[in-house]
mmCIF file of C-alpha atoms in Angstrom:
data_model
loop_
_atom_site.group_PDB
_atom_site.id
_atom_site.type_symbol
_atom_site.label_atom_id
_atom_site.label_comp_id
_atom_site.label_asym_id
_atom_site.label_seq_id
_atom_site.Cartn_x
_atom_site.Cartn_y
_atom_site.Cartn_z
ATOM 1 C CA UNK V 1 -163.312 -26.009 -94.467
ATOM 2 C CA UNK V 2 -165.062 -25.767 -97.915
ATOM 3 C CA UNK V 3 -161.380 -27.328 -99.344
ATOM 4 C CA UNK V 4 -161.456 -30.034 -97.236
ATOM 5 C CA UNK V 5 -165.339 -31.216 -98.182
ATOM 6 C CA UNK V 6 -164.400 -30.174 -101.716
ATOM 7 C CA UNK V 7 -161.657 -32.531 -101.963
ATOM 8 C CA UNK V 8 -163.524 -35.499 -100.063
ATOM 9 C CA UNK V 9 -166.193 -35.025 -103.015
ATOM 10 C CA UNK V 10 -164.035 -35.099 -105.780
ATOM 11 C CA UNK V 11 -162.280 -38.237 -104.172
ATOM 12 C CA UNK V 12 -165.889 -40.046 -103.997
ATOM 13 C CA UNK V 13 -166.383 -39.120 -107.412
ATOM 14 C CA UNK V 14 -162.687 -40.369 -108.748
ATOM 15 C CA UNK V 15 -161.463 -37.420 -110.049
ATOM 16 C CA UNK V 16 -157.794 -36.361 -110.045
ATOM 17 C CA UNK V 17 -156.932 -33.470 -107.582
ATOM 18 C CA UNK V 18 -154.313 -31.501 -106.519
ATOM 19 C CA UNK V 19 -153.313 -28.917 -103.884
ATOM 20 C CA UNK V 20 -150.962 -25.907 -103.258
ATOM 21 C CA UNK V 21 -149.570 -25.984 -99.555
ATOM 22 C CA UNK V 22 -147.175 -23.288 -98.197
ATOM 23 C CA UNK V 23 -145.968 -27.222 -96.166
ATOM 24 C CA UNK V 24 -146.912 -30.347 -98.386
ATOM 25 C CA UNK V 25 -147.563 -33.527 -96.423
ATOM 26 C CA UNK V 26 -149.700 -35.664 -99.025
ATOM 27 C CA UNK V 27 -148.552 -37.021 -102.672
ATOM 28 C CA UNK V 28 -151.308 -34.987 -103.483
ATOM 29 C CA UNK V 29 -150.064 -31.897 -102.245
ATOM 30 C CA UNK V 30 -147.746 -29.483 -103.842
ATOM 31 C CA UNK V 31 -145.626 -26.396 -102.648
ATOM 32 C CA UNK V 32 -145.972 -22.941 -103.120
ATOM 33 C CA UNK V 33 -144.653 -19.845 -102.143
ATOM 34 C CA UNK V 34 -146.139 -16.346 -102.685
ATOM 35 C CA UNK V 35 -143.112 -14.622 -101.571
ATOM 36 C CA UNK V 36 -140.560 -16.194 -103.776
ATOM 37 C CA UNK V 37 -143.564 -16.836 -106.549
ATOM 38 C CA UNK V 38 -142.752 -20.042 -106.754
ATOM 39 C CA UNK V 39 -145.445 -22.868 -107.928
ATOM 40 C CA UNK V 40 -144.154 -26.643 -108.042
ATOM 41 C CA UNK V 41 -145.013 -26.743 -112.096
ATOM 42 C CA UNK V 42 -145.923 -30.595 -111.570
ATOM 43 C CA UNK V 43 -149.287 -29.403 -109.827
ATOM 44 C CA UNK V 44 -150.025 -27.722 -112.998
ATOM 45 C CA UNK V 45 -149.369 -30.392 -115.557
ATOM 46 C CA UNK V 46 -152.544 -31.999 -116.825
ATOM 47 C CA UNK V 47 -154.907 -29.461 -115.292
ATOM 48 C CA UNK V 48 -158.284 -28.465 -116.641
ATOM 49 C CA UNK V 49 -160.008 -26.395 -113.684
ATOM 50 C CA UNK V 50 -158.574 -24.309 -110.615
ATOM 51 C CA UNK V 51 -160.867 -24.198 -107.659
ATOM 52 C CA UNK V 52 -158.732 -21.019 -105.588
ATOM 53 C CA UNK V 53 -159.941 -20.440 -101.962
ATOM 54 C CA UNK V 54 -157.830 -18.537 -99.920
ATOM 55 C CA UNK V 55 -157.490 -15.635 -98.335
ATOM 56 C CA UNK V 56 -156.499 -13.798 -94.546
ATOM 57 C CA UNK V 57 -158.761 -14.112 -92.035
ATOM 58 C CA UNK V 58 -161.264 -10.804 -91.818
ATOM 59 C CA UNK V 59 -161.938 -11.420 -88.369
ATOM 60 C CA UNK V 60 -158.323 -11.840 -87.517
ATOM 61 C CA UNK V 61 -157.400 -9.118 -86.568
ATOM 62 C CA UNK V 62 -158.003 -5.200 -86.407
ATOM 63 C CA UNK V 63 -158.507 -3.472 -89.773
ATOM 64 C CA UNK V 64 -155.753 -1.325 -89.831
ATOM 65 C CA UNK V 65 -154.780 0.371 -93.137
ATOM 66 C CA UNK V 66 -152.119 -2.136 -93.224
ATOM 67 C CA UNK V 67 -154.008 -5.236 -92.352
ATOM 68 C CA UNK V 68 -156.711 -3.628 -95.188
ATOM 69 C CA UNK V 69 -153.428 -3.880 -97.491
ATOM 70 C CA UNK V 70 -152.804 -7.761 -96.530
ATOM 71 C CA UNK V 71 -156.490 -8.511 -96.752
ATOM 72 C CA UNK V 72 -156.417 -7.266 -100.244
ATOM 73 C CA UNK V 73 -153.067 -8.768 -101.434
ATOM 74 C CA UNK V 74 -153.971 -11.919 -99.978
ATOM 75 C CA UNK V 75 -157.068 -12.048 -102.559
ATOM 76 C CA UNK V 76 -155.443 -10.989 -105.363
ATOM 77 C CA UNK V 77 -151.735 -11.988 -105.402
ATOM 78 C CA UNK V 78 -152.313 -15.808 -105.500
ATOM 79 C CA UNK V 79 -154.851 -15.679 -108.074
ATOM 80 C CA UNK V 80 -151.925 -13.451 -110.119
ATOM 81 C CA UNK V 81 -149.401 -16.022 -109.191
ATOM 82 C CA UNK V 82 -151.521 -18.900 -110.875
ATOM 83 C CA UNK V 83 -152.819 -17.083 -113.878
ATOM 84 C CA UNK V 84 -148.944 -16.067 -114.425
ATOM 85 C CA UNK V 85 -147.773 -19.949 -113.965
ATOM 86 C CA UNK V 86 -150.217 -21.285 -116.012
ATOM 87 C CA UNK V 87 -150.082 -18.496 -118.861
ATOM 88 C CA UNK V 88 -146.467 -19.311 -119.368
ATOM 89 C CA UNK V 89 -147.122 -23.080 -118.874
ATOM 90 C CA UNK V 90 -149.491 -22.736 -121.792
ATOM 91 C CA UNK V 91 -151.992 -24.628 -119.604
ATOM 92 C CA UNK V 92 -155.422 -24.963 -121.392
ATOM 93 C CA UNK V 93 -158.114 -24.429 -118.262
ATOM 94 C CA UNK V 94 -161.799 -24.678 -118.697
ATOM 95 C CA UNK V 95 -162.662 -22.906 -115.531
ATOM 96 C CA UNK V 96 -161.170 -20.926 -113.060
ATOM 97 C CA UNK V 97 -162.650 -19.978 -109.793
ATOM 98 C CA UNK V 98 -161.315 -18.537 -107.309
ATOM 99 C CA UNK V 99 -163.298 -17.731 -103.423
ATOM 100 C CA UNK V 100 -161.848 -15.755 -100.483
ATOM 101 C CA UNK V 101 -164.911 -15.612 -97.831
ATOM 102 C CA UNK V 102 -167.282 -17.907 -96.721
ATOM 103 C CA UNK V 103 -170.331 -17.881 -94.696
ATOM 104 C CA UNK V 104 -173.230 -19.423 -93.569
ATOM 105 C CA UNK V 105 -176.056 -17.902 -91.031
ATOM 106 C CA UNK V 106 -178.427 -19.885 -89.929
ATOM 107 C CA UNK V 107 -182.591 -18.588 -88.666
#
């Protein structure tokens, strides 16, 4: 939700964007795979910022110990993954965030 609008925004504004999809479908897209901790290097090539939101659903499921274990690892593996790519890409970033929750309650 806040990707998509993100994206639409920096398309308005011109800017160059790319995206990490477990299934590309876009030129814009690129694959990745946590298990295999693989990242297509091209997304990487160029870059200045990562904007990271991802995460399992909280309200998915039960929390379990186990689901507690994927609900963590889903937060802090991918992050790993990218700082790991671009460390040995020697990619210069000037910002880095990274989100896993979002919410918005209204009155």
């Amino acid at each position: 939700m806040i990707g998509r609008q993100l994206c639409r925004d920096l398309e308005k504004l011109g800017a160059d964007y790319r995206i990490l999809s477990r299934s590309p479908k876009s030129s814009k897209e690129f694959l990745w795979n946590l298990e295999e901790n693989y990242i297509d290097e091209k997304a990487l090539i160029g870059i200045t910022d990562i904007v990271h939101l991802a995460g399992a659903g909280i309200a998915d499921k039960r929390w379990s110990n186990s689901r507690k274990r994927v609900l963590v690892n889903s937060r802090t593996q991918p992050p790993r993954l990218l700082y790991d790519k671009i460390e040995g890409l020697n990619v210069q970033l000037q910002s880095f965030v990274s989100a896993s929750g979002i919410g918005y309650y209204g009155l």
